[in-house]
Coordinates of C-alpha atoms and ligand atoms in Angstrom, one line a residue:
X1 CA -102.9 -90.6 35.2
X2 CA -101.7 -93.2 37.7
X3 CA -100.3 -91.9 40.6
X4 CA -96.2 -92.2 40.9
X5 CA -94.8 -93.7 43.9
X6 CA -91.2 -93.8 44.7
X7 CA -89.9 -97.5 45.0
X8 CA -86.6 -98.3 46.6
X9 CA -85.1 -100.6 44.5
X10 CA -81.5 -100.7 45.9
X11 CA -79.3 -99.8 48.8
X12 CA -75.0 -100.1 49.4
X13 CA -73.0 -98.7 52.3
X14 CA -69.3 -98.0 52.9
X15 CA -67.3 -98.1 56.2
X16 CA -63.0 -96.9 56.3
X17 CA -61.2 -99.6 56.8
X18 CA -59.8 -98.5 60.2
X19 CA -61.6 -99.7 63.4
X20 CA -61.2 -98.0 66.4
X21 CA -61.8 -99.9 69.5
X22 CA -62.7 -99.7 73.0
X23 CA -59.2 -100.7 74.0
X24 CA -58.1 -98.2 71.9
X25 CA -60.3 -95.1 73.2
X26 CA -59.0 -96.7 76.9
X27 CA -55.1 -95.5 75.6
X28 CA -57.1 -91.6 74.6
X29 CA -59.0 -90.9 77.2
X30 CA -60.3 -92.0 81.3
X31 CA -62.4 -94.5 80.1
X32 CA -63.4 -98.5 79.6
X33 CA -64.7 -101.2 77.4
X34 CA -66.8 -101.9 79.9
X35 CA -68.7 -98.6 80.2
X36 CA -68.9 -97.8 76.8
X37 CA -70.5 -101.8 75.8
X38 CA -72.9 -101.5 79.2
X39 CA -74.0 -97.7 78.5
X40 CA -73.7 -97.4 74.8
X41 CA -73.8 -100.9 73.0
X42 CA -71.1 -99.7 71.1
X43 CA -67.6 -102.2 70.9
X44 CA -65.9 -100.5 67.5
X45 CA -66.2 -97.8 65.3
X46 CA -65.2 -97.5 61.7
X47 CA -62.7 -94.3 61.3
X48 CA -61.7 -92.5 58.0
X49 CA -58.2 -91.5 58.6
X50 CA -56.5 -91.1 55.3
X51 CA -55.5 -87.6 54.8
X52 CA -57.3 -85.8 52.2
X53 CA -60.4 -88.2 52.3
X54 CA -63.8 -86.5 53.6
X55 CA -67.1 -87.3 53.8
X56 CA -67.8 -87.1 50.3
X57 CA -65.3 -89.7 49.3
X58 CA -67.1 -92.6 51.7
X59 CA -70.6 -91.3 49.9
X60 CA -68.9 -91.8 46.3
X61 CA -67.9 -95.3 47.3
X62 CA -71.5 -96.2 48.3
X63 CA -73.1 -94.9 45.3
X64 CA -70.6 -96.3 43.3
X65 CA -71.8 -99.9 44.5
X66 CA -75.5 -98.9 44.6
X67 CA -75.0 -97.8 40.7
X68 CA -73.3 -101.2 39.9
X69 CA -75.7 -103.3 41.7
X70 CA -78.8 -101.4 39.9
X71 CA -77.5 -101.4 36.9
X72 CA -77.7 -97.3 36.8
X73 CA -75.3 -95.3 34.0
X74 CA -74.5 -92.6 36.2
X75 CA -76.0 -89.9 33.5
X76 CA -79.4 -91.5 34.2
X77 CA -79.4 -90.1 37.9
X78 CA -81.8 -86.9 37.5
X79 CA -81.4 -86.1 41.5
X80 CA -78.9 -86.7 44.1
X81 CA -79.6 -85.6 48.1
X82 CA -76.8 -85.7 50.5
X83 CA -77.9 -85.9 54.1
X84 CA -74.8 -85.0 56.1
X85 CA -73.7 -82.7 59.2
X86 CA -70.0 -82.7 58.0
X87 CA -70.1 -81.8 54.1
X88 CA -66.8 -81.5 52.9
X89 CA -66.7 -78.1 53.4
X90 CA -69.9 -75.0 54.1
X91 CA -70.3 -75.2 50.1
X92 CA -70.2 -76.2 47.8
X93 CA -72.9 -79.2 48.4
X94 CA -70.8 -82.1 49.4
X95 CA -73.8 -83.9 47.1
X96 CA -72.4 -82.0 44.4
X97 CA -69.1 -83.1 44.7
X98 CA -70.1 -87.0 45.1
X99 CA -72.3 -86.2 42.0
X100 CA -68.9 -84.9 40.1
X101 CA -66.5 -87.9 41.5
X102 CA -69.0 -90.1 40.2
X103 CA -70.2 -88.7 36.6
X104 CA -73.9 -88.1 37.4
X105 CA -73.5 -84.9 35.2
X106 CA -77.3 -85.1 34.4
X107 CA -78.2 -84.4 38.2
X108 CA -79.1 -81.6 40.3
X109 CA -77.4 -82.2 44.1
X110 CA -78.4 -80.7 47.5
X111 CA -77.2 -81.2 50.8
X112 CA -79.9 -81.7 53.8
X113 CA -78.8 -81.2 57.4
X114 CA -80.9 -82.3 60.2
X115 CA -79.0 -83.5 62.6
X116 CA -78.6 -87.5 63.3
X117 CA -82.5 -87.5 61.4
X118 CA -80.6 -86.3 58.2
X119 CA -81.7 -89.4 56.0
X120 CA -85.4 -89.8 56.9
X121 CA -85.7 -86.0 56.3
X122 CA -83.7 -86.4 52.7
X123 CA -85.7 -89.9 52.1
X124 CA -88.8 -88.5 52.0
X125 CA -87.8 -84.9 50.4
X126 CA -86.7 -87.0 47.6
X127 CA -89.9 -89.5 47.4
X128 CA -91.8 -86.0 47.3
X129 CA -89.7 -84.7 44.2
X130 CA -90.3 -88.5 42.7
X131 CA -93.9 -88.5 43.7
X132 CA -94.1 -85.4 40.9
X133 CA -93.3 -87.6 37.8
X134 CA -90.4 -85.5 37.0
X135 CA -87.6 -87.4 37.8
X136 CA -86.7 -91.6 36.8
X137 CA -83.5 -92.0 39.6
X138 CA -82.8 -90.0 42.5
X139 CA -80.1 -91.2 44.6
X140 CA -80.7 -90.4 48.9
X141 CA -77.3 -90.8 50.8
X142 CA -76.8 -90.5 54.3
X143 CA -73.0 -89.6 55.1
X144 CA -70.7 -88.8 57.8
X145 CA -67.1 -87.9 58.9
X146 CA -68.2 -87.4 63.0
X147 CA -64.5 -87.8 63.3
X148 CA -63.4 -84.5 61.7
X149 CA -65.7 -82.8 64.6
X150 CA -65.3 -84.9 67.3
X151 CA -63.0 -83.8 70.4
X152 CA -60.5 -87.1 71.3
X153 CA -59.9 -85.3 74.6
X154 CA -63.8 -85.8 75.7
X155 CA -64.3 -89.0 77.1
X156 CA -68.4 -88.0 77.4
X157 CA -68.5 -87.8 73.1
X158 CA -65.6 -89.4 71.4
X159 CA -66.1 -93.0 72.5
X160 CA -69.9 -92.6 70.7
X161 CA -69.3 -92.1 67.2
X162 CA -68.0 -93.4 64.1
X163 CA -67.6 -92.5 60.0
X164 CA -69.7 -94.0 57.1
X165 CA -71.7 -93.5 54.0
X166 CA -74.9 -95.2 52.9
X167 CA -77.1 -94.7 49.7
X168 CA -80.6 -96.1 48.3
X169 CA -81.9 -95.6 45.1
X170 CA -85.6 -94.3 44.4
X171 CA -87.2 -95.1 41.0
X172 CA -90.8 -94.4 40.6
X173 CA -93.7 -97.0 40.4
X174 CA -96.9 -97.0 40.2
X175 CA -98.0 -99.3 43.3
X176 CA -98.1 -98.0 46.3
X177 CA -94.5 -98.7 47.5
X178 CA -91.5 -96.8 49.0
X179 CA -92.6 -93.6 52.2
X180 CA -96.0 -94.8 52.8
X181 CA -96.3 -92.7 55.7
X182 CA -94.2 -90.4 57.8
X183 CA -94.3 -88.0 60.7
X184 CA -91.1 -85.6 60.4
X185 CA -90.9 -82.8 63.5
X186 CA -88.3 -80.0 64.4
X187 CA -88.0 -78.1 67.6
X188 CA -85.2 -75.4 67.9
X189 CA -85.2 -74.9 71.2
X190 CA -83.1 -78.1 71.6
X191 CA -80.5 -76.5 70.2
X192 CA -78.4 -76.3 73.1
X193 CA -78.1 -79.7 74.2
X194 CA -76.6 -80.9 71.4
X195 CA -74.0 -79.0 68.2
X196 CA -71.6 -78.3 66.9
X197 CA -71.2 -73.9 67.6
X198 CA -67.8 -72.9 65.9
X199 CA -67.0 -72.1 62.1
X200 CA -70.9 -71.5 61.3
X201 CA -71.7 -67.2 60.9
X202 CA -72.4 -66.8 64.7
X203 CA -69.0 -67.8 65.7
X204 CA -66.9 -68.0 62.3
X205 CA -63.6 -69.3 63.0
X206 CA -61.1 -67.0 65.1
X207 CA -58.6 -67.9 67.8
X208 CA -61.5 -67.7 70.6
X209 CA -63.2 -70.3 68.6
X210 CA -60.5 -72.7 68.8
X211 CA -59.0 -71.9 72.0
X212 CA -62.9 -72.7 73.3
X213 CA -62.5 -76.3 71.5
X214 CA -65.9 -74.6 69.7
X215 CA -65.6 -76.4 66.5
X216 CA -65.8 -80.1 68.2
X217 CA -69.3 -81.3 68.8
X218 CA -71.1 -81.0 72.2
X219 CA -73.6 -82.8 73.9
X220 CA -75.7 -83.2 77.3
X221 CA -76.0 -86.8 76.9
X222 CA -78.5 -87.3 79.7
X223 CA -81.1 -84.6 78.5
X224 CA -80.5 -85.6 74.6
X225 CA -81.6 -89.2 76.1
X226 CA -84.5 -88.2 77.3
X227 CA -86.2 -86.6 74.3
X228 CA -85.0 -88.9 71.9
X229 CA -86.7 -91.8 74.0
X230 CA -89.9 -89.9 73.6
X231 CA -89.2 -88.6 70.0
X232 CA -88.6 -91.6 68.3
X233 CA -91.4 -93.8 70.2
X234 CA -94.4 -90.9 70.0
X235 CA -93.6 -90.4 66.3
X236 CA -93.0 -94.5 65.7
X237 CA -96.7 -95.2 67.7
X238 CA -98.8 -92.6 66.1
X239 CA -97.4 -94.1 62.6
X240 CA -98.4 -97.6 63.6
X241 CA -101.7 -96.2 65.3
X242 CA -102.9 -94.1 61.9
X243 CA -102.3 -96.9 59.8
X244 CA -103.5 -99.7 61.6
X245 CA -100.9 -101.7 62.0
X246 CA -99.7 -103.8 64.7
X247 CA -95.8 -105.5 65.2
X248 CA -96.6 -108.3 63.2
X249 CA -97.6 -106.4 60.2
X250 CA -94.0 -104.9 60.4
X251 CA -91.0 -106.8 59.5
X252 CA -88.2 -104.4 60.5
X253 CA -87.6 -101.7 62.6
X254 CA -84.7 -99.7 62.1
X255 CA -83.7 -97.1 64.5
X256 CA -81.0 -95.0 64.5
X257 CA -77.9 -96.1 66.4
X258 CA -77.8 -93.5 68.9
X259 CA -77.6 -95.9 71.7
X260 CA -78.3 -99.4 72.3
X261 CA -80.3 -98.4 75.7
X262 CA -82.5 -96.2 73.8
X263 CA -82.8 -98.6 70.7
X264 CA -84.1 -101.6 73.2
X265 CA -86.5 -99.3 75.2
X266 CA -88.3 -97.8 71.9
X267 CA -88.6 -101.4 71.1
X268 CA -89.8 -102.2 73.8
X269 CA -92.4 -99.1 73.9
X270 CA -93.8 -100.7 70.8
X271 CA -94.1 -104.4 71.8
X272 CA -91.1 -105.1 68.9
X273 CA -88.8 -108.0 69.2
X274 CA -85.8 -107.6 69.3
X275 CA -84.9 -110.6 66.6
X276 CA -86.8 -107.6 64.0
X277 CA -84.7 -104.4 65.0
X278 CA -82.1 -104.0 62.9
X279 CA -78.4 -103.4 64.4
X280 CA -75.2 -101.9 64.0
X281 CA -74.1 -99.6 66.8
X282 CA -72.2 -102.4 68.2
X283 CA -69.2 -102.6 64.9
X284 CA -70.1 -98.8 63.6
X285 CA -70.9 -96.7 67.0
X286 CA -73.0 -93.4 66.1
X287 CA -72.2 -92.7 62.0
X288 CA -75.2 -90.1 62.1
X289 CA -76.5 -89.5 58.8
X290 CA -75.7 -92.9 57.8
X291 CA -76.8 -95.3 60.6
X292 CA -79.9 -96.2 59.0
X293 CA -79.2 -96.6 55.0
X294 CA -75.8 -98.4 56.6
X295 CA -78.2 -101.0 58.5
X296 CA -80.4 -101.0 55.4
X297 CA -77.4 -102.4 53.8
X298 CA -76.2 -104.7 56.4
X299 CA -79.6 -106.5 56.5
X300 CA -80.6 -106.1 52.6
X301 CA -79.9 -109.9 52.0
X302 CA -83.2 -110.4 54.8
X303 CA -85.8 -107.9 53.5
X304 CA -88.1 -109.1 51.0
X305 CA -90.0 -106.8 48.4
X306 CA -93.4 -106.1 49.5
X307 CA -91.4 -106.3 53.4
X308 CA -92.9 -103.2 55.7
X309 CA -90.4 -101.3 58.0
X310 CA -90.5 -98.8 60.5
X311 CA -87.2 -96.2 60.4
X312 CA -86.9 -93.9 63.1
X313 CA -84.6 -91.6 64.1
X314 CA -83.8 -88.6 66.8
X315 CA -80.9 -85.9 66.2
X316 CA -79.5 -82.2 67.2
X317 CA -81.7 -79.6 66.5
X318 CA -83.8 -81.0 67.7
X319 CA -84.9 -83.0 64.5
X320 CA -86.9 -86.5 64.7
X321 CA -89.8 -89.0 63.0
X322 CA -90.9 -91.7 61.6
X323 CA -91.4 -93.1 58.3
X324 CA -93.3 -95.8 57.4
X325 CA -91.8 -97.7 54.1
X326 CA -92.5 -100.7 51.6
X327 CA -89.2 -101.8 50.1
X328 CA -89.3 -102.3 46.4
X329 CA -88.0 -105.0 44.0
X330 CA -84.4 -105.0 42.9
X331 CA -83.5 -102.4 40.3
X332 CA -82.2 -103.8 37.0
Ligands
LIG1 O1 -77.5 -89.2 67.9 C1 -78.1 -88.0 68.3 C2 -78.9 -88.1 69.5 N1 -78.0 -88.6 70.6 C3 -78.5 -89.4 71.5 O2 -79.5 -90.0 71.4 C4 -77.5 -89.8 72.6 C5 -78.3 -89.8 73.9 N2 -77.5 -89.9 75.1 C6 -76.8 -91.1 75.4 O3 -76.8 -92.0 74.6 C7 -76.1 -91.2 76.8 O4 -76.6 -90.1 77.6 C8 -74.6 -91.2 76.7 C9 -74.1 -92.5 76.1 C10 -74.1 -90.0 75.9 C11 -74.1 -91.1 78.1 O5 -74.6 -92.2 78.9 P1 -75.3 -91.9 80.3 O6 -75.7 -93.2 80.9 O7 -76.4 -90.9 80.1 O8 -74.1 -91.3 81.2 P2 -74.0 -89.9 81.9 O9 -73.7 -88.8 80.9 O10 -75.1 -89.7 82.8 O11 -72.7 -90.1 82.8 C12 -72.7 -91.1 83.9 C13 -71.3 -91.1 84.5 C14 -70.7 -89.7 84.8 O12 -70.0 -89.8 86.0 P3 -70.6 -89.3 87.4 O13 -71.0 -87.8 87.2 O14 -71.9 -90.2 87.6 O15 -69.5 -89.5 88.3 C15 -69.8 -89.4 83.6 O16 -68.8 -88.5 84.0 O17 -70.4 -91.7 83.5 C16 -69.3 -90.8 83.3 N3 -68.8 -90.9 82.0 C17 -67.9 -91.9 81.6 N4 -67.3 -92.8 82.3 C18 -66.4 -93.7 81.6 C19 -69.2 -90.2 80.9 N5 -68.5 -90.7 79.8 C20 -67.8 -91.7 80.2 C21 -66.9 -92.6 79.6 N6 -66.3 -93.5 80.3 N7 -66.7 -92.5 78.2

C-alpha cells in the first residue's frame, strides 16, 4: 500500500477588526512609535475587544473561510487541532468548541500548547495522525487572544502582541507532499523567562494571584532574544543541511513574528533574502499561535503547489523547530 502523506490544500486567517496603534499604546503607557517600529518592527496590532468574543470565536471564523474555500461539509472534518495558549477557558478544548460553533460533529478536537511554536508542534502532530490512513480532513489552527493576558500597564510586553486566528487544512495524498521534514525541541528550564504563572494548579487564582498581576504574561525580553536567535536558526540549518538544500531550493521562509530584529538576523544566518521571508509583524505584532498560518494566508495568492518553505518558530517553554513543508494543490 502506497504510503499517505498529508497535503495542505488550503489555508484562511481572521484578524478583529480593531487596530491598536503605536500612537495608541503612547496614550497607555511611557512609550513611542519610534521604539516600538526600531526594536520590534511592529506599527499595529489587531485587538478582539467585543465582550463575550474569545479565542475560539476568531478560530471559527478562520475555519469557516478555510471550509468555504475547500469546498469541505463541515461533517467531513474527521480531526480538528487547536494550537493556542489562551483557550477559552482550562477545558473544555477551545478546539472543541470551534468544532461545535462550526458543525464538525464528525471530529475529534484537542488543544496543543506550546508556547509561541504552538502551530508547528499541532502541524506536524496532525500530518502524523494523517500519515496513518485513518483520517480524510483534519483541520490545524493556530489561535490567539494575547490580549485577555497581556498587562496594559507594562510597557516591556503590551506594545508586542496582538489577537488572531489562522487555519490549514490537511488531506492525505499519496506524493510526497505537506511536513517533509521537521526538527521540534522542548527545554523546561526556560520556563522562567517567559509565562504566564497565575490561574494554572501551582498558583490557582486567589487574591495574592491578582494583587501579584500573576495572571498577565511575563517576559525577560533580552534573554528570550537570545535563545530564540539560536533556536530558530540551529533547527532551520540542520533542516536545510540534512536535506540538501540550499536558499534557492526554498521559496519561502516563514518565521514567526516574534520580532522583526530576530526575523532579519535568522535570515540572514541562512543566506535568505529578504524579498522570500514572509511578513506580518508590522500590521499584526506577536498573535502567537497564529503568526505563521496568518502569514500563510497573507501570502497564499504567491505560493505555488509543489512551492518548498521553511516555517520556524521559537516560544515559552521553551518550545522551538523547524519544519520543512511542500504546499499542496487547492482542495476542491
Ligand atoms: O514570541 C515568543 C518569543 N519571544 C521573543 O522572541 C521576544 C524576544 N525579545 C524581544 O523581542 C526583545 O527583547 C523586546 C522587543 C521584548 C525588547 O527589546 P530589547 O531591545 O531587548 O529591549 P530591552 O528589554 O533590552 O530594553 C531596552 C530599554 C530598557 O531601558 P534601559 O534599561 O536601557 O534604560 C527598557 O526599559 O528599553 C526600555 N523599554 C522601552 N522603552 C520604550 C522597554 N520597553 C519599552 C517600550 N518603550 N515599550
Amino acid at each position: 500500500m502506497a504510503r499517505i502523506h498529508a497535503a495542505i490544500t488550503g489555508v484562511h486567517g481572521y484578524v478583529p477588526d480593531f487596530v491598536l496603534t503605536n500612537a495608541d499604546l503612547e496614550k497607555m503607557v511611557d512609550t513611542n512609535d519610534e521604539w516600538i517600529r526600531t526594536r520590534t518592527g511592529i506599527k499595529e496590532r489587531h485587538i478582539l475587544k467585543e465582550p463575550g468574543k474569545a479565542t475560539s470565536d476568531m478560530a471559527v471564523e478562520a475555519v469557516k473561510g478555510l471550509l468555504e474555500k475547500t469546498g469541505t461539509d463541515p461533517m467531513e472534518v474527521d480531526m480538528v487541532i487547536c494550537g493556542t495558549v489562551t483557550a477559552d477557558m482550562h477545558f473544555p478544548d477551545t478546539a472543541n468548541i470551534v468544532a461545535d460553533k462550526v458543525g464538525m460533529k464528525n471530529a475529534f478536537c484537542f488543544d496543543l500548547n506550546a508556547a509561541c511554536s504552538s502551530f508547528l508542534f499541532s502541524l506536524v502532530t496532525a500530518s502524523h495522525y494523517m500519515e496513518s490512513g485513518r483520517y480524510k480532513k483534519i483541520i490545524v489552527i493556530g489561535a490567539d487572544k494575547l490580549s485577555a493576558v497581556v498587562d496594559y500597564t507594562d510597557r516591556s510586553t503590551c506594545i508586542l502582541f496582538g489577537d488572531g486566528a489562522g487555519a490549514v487544512m490537511l488531506e492525505p495524498s499519496e506524493q510526497p507532499t505537506g511536513v517533509l521534514d521537521y526538527i521540534l525541541k522542548s527545554d523546561g528550564s526556560g520556563r522562567d523567562l517567559l509565562y504566564q504563572k497565575g490561574g494554572g494548579s501551582l498558583y490557582p487564582c486567589s487574591k495574592e494571584t491578582l494583587e501579584k498581576r500573576m495572571h498577565y504574561i511575563y517576559q525577560d525580553g533580552r534573554k528570550v532574544f537570545k535563545y530564540a536567535v539560536e533556536g530558530m536558526k540551529n533547527t532551520l540549518l540542520e533542516v536545510m543541511k540534512r536535506n540538501n538544500l540550499t536558499k534557492d531550493d526554498i521559496k519561502w521562509l516563514v518565521p514567526h513574528q516574534a520580532n522583526m530584529r530576530i526575523i532579519e538576523y535568522v535570515a540572514k544566518m541562512a543566506d535568505f533574502p529578504m524579498e522570500r521571508v514572509m511578513i506580518n509583524i508590522d500590521k499584526y505584532g506577536n498573535t502567537t499561535s497564529a503568526t505563521i498560518p496568518l502569514c500563510l494566508w497573507n501570502y497564499e495568492d504567491q505560493i505555488k503547489p509543489g512551492d518548498k518553505l521553511l516555517l520556524t518558530a521559537f516560544g515559552g517553554g521553551f518550545s522551538w523547530g523547524s519544519i520543512l513543508v511542500e504546499w499542496g494543490k487547492p482542495g476542491k
